[in-house]
Short mmCIF file of C-alpha atoms in Angstrom, two decimals:
data_model
loop_
_atom_site.label_atom_id
_atom_site.label_comp_id
_atom_site.label_asym_id
_atom_site.label_seq_id
_atom_site.Cartn_x
_atom_site.Cartn_y
_atom_site.Cartn_z
CA LEU A 137 215.09 111.80 139.78
CA LYS A 138 212.80 108.79 139.24
CA GLY A 139 209.98 109.19 141.74
CA PRO A 140 209.28 108.21 145.37
CA ALA A 141 209.71 104.44 144.91
CA TRP A 142 213.24 104.88 143.56
CA ALA A 143 214.00 107.45 146.26
CA LEU A 144 213.06 104.91 148.94
CA GLY A 145 215.16 102.17 147.32
CA VAL A 146 218.24 104.35 146.90
CA ALA A 147 217.88 105.69 150.47
CA ALA A 148 217.76 102.11 151.76
CA LEU A 149 221.00 101.29 149.93
CA MET A 150 222.63 104.52 151.15
CA ALA A 151 221.72 103.73 154.76
CA PHE A 152 223.99 100.69 154.61
CA ALA A 153 226.82 102.16 152.52
CA PRO A 154 230.06 101.19 154.34
CA THR A 155 231.85 104.39 153.33
CA GLN A 156 228.99 106.55 154.60
CA ILE A 157 228.92 104.66 157.90
CA HIS A 158 232.69 105.16 158.17
CA MET A 159 232.30 108.91 157.64
CA SER A 160 229.63 109.09 160.35
CA GLN A 161 232.02 107.57 162.90
CA HIS A 162 234.97 109.90 162.33
CA ALA A 163 235.47 113.67 162.24
CA LEU A 164 236.60 113.71 158.61
CA ILE A 165 235.89 116.59 156.25
CA ASP A 166 235.04 114.23 153.38
CA GLY A 167 231.51 113.67 154.68
CA PHE A 168 230.77 117.39 154.61
CA PHE A 169 232.35 117.70 151.19
CA THR A 170 230.11 114.90 149.89
CA PHE A 171 227.07 116.81 151.12
CA TRP A 172 227.99 119.98 149.21
CA ALA A 173 229.08 118.06 146.10
CA LEU A 174 225.76 116.21 145.88
CA ALA A 175 223.85 119.39 146.68
CA ALA A 176 225.54 121.08 143.71
CA LEU A 177 224.85 118.04 141.51
CA TRP A 178 221.17 118.01 142.50
CA LEU A 179 220.71 121.77 142.15
CA LEU A 180 222.28 121.75 138.68
CA TRP A 181 219.73 119.11 137.67
CA GLU A 182 216.87 121.19 139.08
CA ASN A 183 218.11 124.31 137.28
CA LEU A 184 218.37 122.41 134.00
CA ARG A 185 214.84 121.06 134.36
CA THR A 186 213.24 124.33 135.54
CA PRO A 187 215.47 127.13 134.24
CA ARG A 188 215.52 130.77 135.35
CA GLN A 189 214.33 130.12 138.89
CA PRO A 190 216.13 132.73 141.05
CA VAL A 191 215.98 130.68 144.27
CA LEU A 192 217.40 127.56 142.62
CA LEU A 193 220.16 129.57 140.94
CA VAL A 194 221.18 131.22 144.22
CA LEU A 195 221.19 127.89 146.06
CA TYR A 196 223.25 126.34 143.26
CA SER A 197 225.86 129.10 143.48
CA LEU A 198 225.98 128.90 147.26
CA SER A 199 226.44 125.12 147.21
CA LEU A 200 229.41 125.56 144.86
CA ALA A 201 230.87 128.29 147.07
CA PHE A 202 230.60 126.18 150.24
CA MET A 203 232.04 123.21 148.37
CA VAL A 204 235.14 125.25 147.48
CA LEU A 205 235.41 126.42 151.10
CA THR A 206 235.25 122.84 152.33
CA MET A 207 237.91 121.00 150.31
CA GLU A 208 240.29 121.37 147.38
CA ASN A 209 238.68 118.30 145.78
CA SER A 210 235.96 120.71 144.68
CA PHE A 211 237.93 121.11 141.45
CA PHE A 212 237.03 117.54 140.47
CA VAL A 213 233.33 118.18 141.01
CA PHE A 214 233.50 121.51 139.17
CA VAL A 215 234.99 119.80 136.10
CA ALA A 216 232.33 117.07 136.26
CA LEU A 217 229.55 119.67 136.41
CA CYS A 218 231.05 121.48 133.41
CA ALA A 219 231.14 118.14 131.58
CA LEU A 220 227.41 117.75 132.28
CA LEU A 221 226.71 121.19 130.84
CA VAL A 222 228.63 120.27 127.68
CA ALA A 223 226.97 116.85 127.41
CA ASN A 224 223.56 118.48 127.66
CA ARG A 225 224.01 119.63 124.06
CA TRP A 226 223.51 116.05 122.88
CA LEU A 227 221.75 114.30 125.78
CA HIS A 228 219.21 117.03 126.62
CA PHE A 229 219.01 116.82 130.41
CA GLY A 230 217.29 120.18 130.33
CA THR A 231 217.90 123.75 129.19
CA VAL A 232 221.32 125.36 129.64
CA THR A 233 220.76 129.08 130.11
CA LYS A 234 223.17 131.96 130.45
CA GLU A 235 222.16 132.22 134.10
CA ILE A 236 223.18 128.61 134.81
CA VAL A 237 226.59 129.11 133.18
CA VAL A 238 227.17 132.31 135.14
CA ALA A 239 226.13 130.65 138.41
CA THR A 240 228.48 127.73 137.70
CA PHE A 241 231.46 130.10 137.66
CA VAL A 242 230.29 132.73 140.15
CA GLY A 243 229.76 130.17 142.93
CA PRO A 244 233.34 128.81 142.97
CA LEU A 245 234.69 132.34 142.53
CA LEU A 246 232.82 133.45 145.67
CA GLY A 247 234.32 130.49 147.52
CA VAL A 248 237.85 131.43 146.42
CA VAL A 249 237.33 135.07 147.44
CA ALA A 250 236.10 133.93 150.86
CA LEU A 251 239.15 131.67 151.20
CA VAL A 252 241.47 134.59 150.42
CA PHE A 253 239.88 136.72 153.14
CA LEU A 254 239.90 133.87 155.65
CA ALA A 255 243.57 133.11 154.92
CA GLY A 256 244.58 136.74 155.28
CA GLY A 257 245.56 137.31 151.67
CA ILE A 258 246.09 135.55 148.39
CA GLU A 259 249.82 135.11 148.98
CA THR A 260 249.21 133.31 152.27
CA LEU A 261 246.54 131.13 150.67
CA LEU A 262 248.83 130.10 147.80
CA THR A 263 251.71 129.39 150.19
CA VAL A 264 249.56 127.14 152.37
CA TYR A 265 248.18 125.36 149.32
CA ARG A 266 251.67 124.75 147.92
CA LEU A 267 252.80 123.33 151.26
CA SER A 268 249.76 121.05 151.41
CA VAL A 269 250.26 119.72 147.88
CA GLY A 270 254.03 119.44 148.33
CA LYS A 271 253.61 117.23 151.41
CA ASN A 272 251.79 114.64 149.30
CA TYR A 273 255.01 114.02 147.39
CA SER A 274 257.23 113.67 150.47
CA LEU A 275 255.15 112.13 153.27
CA ASN A 276 255.69 108.37 153.60
CA TYR A 277 252.02 107.86 154.49
CA ALA A 278 250.84 109.60 151.32
CA ILE A 279 253.34 107.69 149.18
CA MET A 280 252.44 104.32 150.70
CA THR A 281 248.66 104.73 150.77
CA GLY A 282 247.79 107.37 148.17
CA ASP A 283 249.29 105.81 145.06
CA GLY A 284 247.99 103.22 142.64
CA PRO A 285 246.89 102.47 139.07
CA TRP A 286 243.94 104.17 137.39
CA HIS A 287 241.59 101.36 138.42
CA ARG A 288 242.41 101.58 142.12
CA TYR A 289 239.07 103.20 143.01
CA LEU A 290 237.25 100.37 141.23
CA VAL A 291 239.20 97.80 143.25
CA ASP A 292 238.55 99.63 146.54
CA LEU A 293 234.84 100.00 145.80
CA LEU A 294 234.67 96.33 144.81
CA LEU A 295 236.12 95.39 148.20
CA VAL A 296 233.69 97.47 150.30
CA SER A 297 230.53 97.36 148.15
CA PRO A 298 230.92 94.49 145.66
CA ILE A 299 227.24 93.90 144.81
CA VAL A 300 226.48 97.61 144.42
CA LEU A 301 229.48 98.20 142.17
CA LEU A 302 228.76 95.18 139.96
CA LEU A 303 225.10 96.11 139.58
CA ALA A 304 226.04 99.72 138.80
CA LEU A 305 228.59 98.68 136.18
CA GLY A 306 226.16 96.17 134.70
CA GLY A 307 223.58 98.91 134.31
CA ILE A 308 225.88 100.74 131.90
CA PHE A 309 225.03 98.18 129.21
CA ARG A 310 221.35 99.15 129.46
CA LEU A 311 221.91 102.87 128.97
CA ASP A 312 220.19 104.70 126.16
CA ARG A 313 219.23 108.30 125.44
CA THR A 314 215.83 107.88 127.11
CA ARG A 315 217.38 107.17 130.53
CA THR A 316 218.23 110.78 131.28
CA PRO A 317 218.76 110.55 135.07
CA GLU A 318 221.01 107.49 134.67
CA LEU A 319 223.07 109.22 131.99
CA TYR A 320 223.34 112.34 134.13
CA LEU A 321 224.80 110.50 137.11
CA THR A 322 226.98 108.22 134.98
CA ILE A 323 228.65 111.19 133.30
CA PHE A 324 229.22 112.81 136.70
CA ILE A 325 231.02 109.71 137.97
CA ALA A 326 233.01 109.20 134.77
CA ALA A 327 234.16 112.83 134.45
CA SER A 328 235.26 113.15 138.07
CA TYR A 329 236.83 109.67 138.04
CA ALA A 330 238.93 110.51 134.96
CA ILE A 331 240.69 113.28 136.91
CA MET A 332 240.82 111.71 140.35
CA CYS A 333 242.50 108.52 139.17
CA ASN A 334 245.38 110.51 137.66
CA VAL A 335 246.43 112.55 140.71
CA GLN A 336 249.61 111.03 142.13
CA TYR A 337 249.68 110.19 145.86
CA TRP A 338 246.17 111.60 146.24
CA MET A 339 244.00 108.53 145.93
CA ASN A 340 241.81 107.48 148.82
CA LEU A 341 238.41 105.84 149.07
CA ARG A 342 237.30 108.75 151.28
CA TYR A 343 237.32 110.96 148.20
CA ALA A 344 234.92 108.57 146.47
CA ASN A 345 232.11 109.18 148.96
CA MET A 346 230.40 111.50 146.49
CA TRP A 347 229.94 108.52 144.15
CA ASP A 348 227.99 106.48 146.72
CA MET A 349 224.57 107.90 145.87
CA PRO A 350 225.05 107.84 142.05
CA LEU A 351 226.40 104.28 142.20
CA ARG A 352 223.48 103.11 144.33
CA PHE A 353 221.06 104.84 142.01
CA ARG A 354 222.55 102.86 139.12
CA ALA A 355 222.60 99.66 141.17
CA PHE A 356 218.94 100.06 142.14
CA GLY A 357 218.11 100.49 138.46
CA SER A 358 219.72 97.13 137.70
CA GLY A 359 217.73 95.57 140.53
CA VAL A 360 214.51 97.01 139.12
CA ALA A 361 215.39 95.64 135.68
CA MET A 362 215.94 92.14 137.07
CA ALA A 363 212.73 92.35 139.10
CA GLU A 364 210.75 92.95 135.91
CA TYR A 365 211.03 89.24 135.19
CA VAL A 366 209.05 88.55 138.38
CA ARG A 367 206.21 91.06 138.17
CA ARG A 368 204.47 90.08 141.38
#
């Protein structure tokens, strides 16, 4: 997004992200979901910047399909990606083509079709999904740990990565239309956050793993801005 120096800085911050380390120590699906979510986010960016590239379009669709196969939280990412396509009208991340729009919907559709076959039919899939969602409203664990106000994710992130979160939030005040990569990732976080913070009994810091890289990208930008005062 911003060249090799930024890539190195963001990678260094990601290597010490507490939530990423936690995922690496446990067999939780959220780590795999984060991979596919960020792959879709990256491939959308590449398709916007270099449109009508067949390989990139196919990879973008496949990443969306695998994301749907991995976890139901894919809906949040799908909405955020659609928000980026809409925002492109004013912020000009790249060129939105008919092929990109088609790929954005074909990918998740392929994932749903695969789920139906794997479940043995659409009726079975819907029944299992209803049972899964229904348990969130009756299990004591979900009620005690999955509830909270809209700012719960901010509080949780502040507890595990205080400096990163504060630097990322501080960077919002430096945003302008010329900072395209920063705007791109900020909108992704904001759009997905707006939905995730309103789902009752379904709030957990594990679901926020997909924000780790965008937040550290924003935090590194704030660090670069402060370092400008000390050129050497």
